[in-house]
Amino acid sequence: MTFSPETQAALIADGEKLAALTGEDHGPWDLADFVLSEEHRDELESLAAGYEASAYAESLLHDALKPHVEAFHADSRDDFTMRQLRISNEARSVATRCRISAEAIRAVLRLVTAPSP
């Protein structure tokens, strides 16, 4: 990834300020210098696959609860329907977060394992 000279200068200045505050190197670092070991790549692949599986499972749960969501929209407000609606909404939310996490991990993997131009 290439940054404009202004952005690069700002990143360097931020890294220097953080280093002065913490005594640690805070970059910026060039991704071309980053090496991802095979072991860590496998761990990230496994993590992404786990998030994808969780997203799938949560989507199945959300789909299974559709009759309760439809009952809610048909003005059924009994406690059971309300609990199922909350579970359904949480399942949809978790599935979305898991999908986003898996996509982010896969994007990082593509970035750090892409062949140099």
mmCIF file of C-alpha atoms in Angstrom:
data_model
loop_
_atom_site.group_PDB
_atom_site.id
_atom_site.type_symbol
_atom_site.label_atom_id
_atom_site.label_comp_id
_atom_site.label_asym_id
_atom_site.label_seq_id
_atom_site.Cartn_x
_atom_site.Cartn_y
_atom_site.Cartn_z
ATOM 1 C CA MET A 1 0.000 0.000 0.000
ATOM 2 C CA THR A 2 1.415 3.384 -0.968
ATOM 3 C CA PHE A 3 0.623 6.569 0.930
ATOM 4 C CA SER A 4 0.942 10.137 -0.289
ATOM 5 C CA PRO A 5 4.033 11.998 0.978
ATOM 6 C CA GLU A 6 1.829 14.055 3.330
ATOM 7 C CA THR A 7 0.182 10.974 4.790
ATOM 8 C CA GLN A 8 3.535 9.224 5.177
ATOM 9 C CA ALA A 9 4.951 12.272 6.980
ATOM 10 C CA ALA A 10 1.921 12.335 9.319
ATOM 11 C CA LEU A 11 2.322 8.621 10.067
ATOM 12 C CA ILE A 12 5.996 9.094 10.858
ATOM 13 C CA ALA A 13 5.223 12.063 13.126
ATOM 14 C CA ASP A 14 2.532 10.045 14.946
ATOM 15 C CA GLY A 15 4.935 7.144 15.417
ATOM 16 C CA GLU A 16 7.617 9.463 16.801
ATOM 17 C CA LYS A 17 5.159 11.086 19.246
ATOM 18 C CA LEU A 18 3.974 7.698 20.482
ATOM 19 C CA ALA A 19 7.567 6.485 20.794
ATOM 20 C CA ALA A 20 8.430 9.556 22.890
ATOM 21 C CA LEU A 21 5.463 8.833 25.178
ATOM 22 C CA THR A 22 5.890 5.075 25.530
ATOM 23 C CA GLY A 23 9.529 4.383 24.720
ATOM 24 C CA GLU A 24 8.420 1.785 22.156
ATOM 25 C CA ASP A 25 8.533 1.754 18.376
ATOM 26 C CA HIS A 26 5.081 2.497 16.962
ATOM 27 C CA GLY A 27 5.953 2.582 13.283
ATOM 28 C CA PRO A 28 4.952 3.236 10.681
ATOM 29 C CA TRP A 29 6.194 -0.007 9.216
ATOM 30 C CA ASP A 30 6.379 -0.979 5.590
ATOM 31 C CA LEU A 31 4.252 -4.052 4.846
ATOM 32 C CA ALA A 32 6.912 -5.176 2.382
ATOM 33 C CA ASP A 33 9.134 -5.806 5.431
ATOM 34 C CA PHE A 34 6.497 -7.892 7.197
ATOM 35 C CA VAL A 35 6.955 -11.661 7.138
ATOM 36 C CA LEU A 36 4.056 -13.881 8.183
ATOM 37 C CA SER A 37 5.253 -17.307 9.253
ATOM 38 C CA GLU A 38 3.468 -20.370 7.932
ATOM 39 C CA GLU A 39 2.386 -21.224 11.483
ATOM 40 C CA HIS A 40 0.739 -17.824 11.984
ATOM 41 C CA ARG A 41 -0.845 -17.941 8.541
ATOM 42 C CA ASP A 42 -2.390 -21.314 9.436
ATOM 43 C CA GLU A 43 -3.651 -19.898 12.743
ATOM 44 C CA LEU A 44 -5.253 -16.936 10.967
ATOM 45 C CA GLU A 45 -6.821 -19.229 8.366
ATOM 46 C CA SER A 46 -8.222 -21.375 11.165
ATOM 47 C CA LEU A 47 -9.552 -18.309 12.980
ATOM 48 C CA ALA A 48 -11.228 -17.021 9.812
ATOM 49 C CA ALA A 49 -12.781 -20.440 9.205
ATOM 50 C CA GLY A 50 -14.080 -20.467 12.788
ATOM 51 C CA TYR A 51 -15.690 -17.058 12.330
ATOM 52 C CA GLU A 52 -17.260 -18.229 9.065
ATOM 53 C CA ALA A 53 -18.642 -21.336 10.790
ATOM 54 C CA SER A 54 -20.045 -19.195 13.620
ATOM 55 C CA ALA A 55 -21.657 -16.842 11.128
ATOM 56 C CA TYR A 56 -23.250 -19.819 9.367
ATOM 57 C CA ALA A 57 -24.533 -21.312 12.633
ATOM 58 C CA GLU A 58 -25.962 -17.984 13.791
ATOM 59 C CA SER A 59 -27.633 -17.525 10.390
ATOM 60 C CA LEU A 60 -29.258 -20.962 10.747
ATOM 61 C CA LEU A 61 -30.530 -20.000 14.204
ATOM 62 C CA HIS A 62 -31.882 -16.719 12.853
ATOM 63 C CA ASP A 63 -33.666 -18.575 10.045
ATOM 64 C CA ALA A 64 -35.127 -21.122 12.494
ATOM 65 C CA LEU A 65 -36.608 -18.289 14.543
ATOM 66 C CA LYS A 66 -38.305 -16.597 11.571
ATOM 67 C CA PRO A 67 -41.791 -17.853 12.552
ATOM 68 C CA HIS A 68 -41.442 -16.047 15.892
ATOM 69 C CA VAL A 69 -40.290 -12.859 14.169
ATOM 70 C CA GLU A 70 -43.283 -13.085 11.860
ATOM 71 C CA ALA A 71 -45.555 -13.674 14.884
ATOM 72 C CA PHE A 72 -44.128 -10.544 16.485
ATOM 73 C CA HIS A 73 -44.859 -8.527 13.365
ATOM 74 C CA ALA A 74 -48.382 -9.974 13.420
ATOM 75 C CA ASP A 75 -48.838 -8.301 16.843
ATOM 76 C CA SER A 76 -48.086 -11.299 19.040
ATOM 77 C CA ARG A 77 -46.326 -9.887 22.107
ATOM 78 C CA ASP A 78 -46.346 -12.843 24.504
ATOM 79 C CA ASP A 79 -43.176 -13.460 26.537
ATOM 80 C CA PHE A 80 -42.097 -16.480 24.474
ATOM 81 C CA THR A 81 -42.346 -14.567 21.186
ATOM 82 C CA MET A 82 -40.477 -11.604 22.666
ATOM 83 C CA ARG A 83 -37.654 -13.867 23.913
ATOM 84 C CA GLN A 84 -37.389 -15.529 20.516
ATOM 85 C CA LEU A 85 -37.298 -12.144 18.833
ATOM 86 C CA ARG A 86 -34.419 -11.036 21.057
ATOM 87 C CA ILE A 87 -32.547 -14.286 20.345
ATOM 88 C CA SER A 88 -33.178 -13.858 16.617
ATOM 89 C CA ASN A 89 -31.891 -10.283 16.639
ATOM 90 C CA GLU A 90 -28.792 -11.288 18.589
ATOM 91 C CA ALA A 91 -28.158 -14.200 16.197
ATOM 92 C CA ARG A 92 -28.323 -11.843 13.219
ATOM 93 C CA SER A 93 -25.983 -9.397 14.953
ATOM 94 C CA VAL A 94 -23.453 -12.099 15.893
ATOM 95 C CA ALA A 95 -23.551 -13.554 12.380
ATOM 96 C CA THR A 96 -22.820 -10.122 10.918
ATOM 97 C CA ARG A 97 -19.912 -9.517 13.320
ATOM 98 C CA CYS A 98 -18.474 -12.961 12.591
ATOM 99 C CA ARG A 99 -18.710 -12.419 8.833
ATOM 100 C CA ILE A 100 -16.970 -9.042 9.138
ATOM 101 C CA SER A 101 -14.224 -10.551 11.315
ATOM 102 C CA ALA A 102 -13.638 -13.382 8.849
ATOM 103 C CA GLU A 103 -13.512 -10.926 5.937
ATOM 104 C CA ALA A 104 -11.019 -8.728 7.804
ATOM 105 C CA ILE A 105 -8.742 -11.670 8.593
ATOM 106 C CA ARG A 106 -8.861 -12.869 4.988
ATOM 107 C CA ALA A 107 -8.075 -9.332 3.751
ATOM 108 C CA VAL A 108 -5.027 -9.169 6.019
ATOM 109 C CA LEU A 109 -3.887 -12.566 4.796
ATOM 110 C CA ARG A 110 -4.209 -11.454 1.181
ATOM 111 C CA LEU A 111 -2.312 -8.272 1.958
ATOM 112 C CA VAL A 112 0.643 -9.860 3.718
ATOM 113 C CA THR A 113 0.896 -12.884 1.446
ATOM 114 C CA ALA A 114 0.521 -11.073 -1.867
ATOM 115 C CA PRO A 115 3.512 -11.414 -4.165
ATOM 116 C CA SER A 116 5.674 -8.322 -4.411
ATOM 117 C CA PRO A 117 5.107 -6.249 -7.550
#
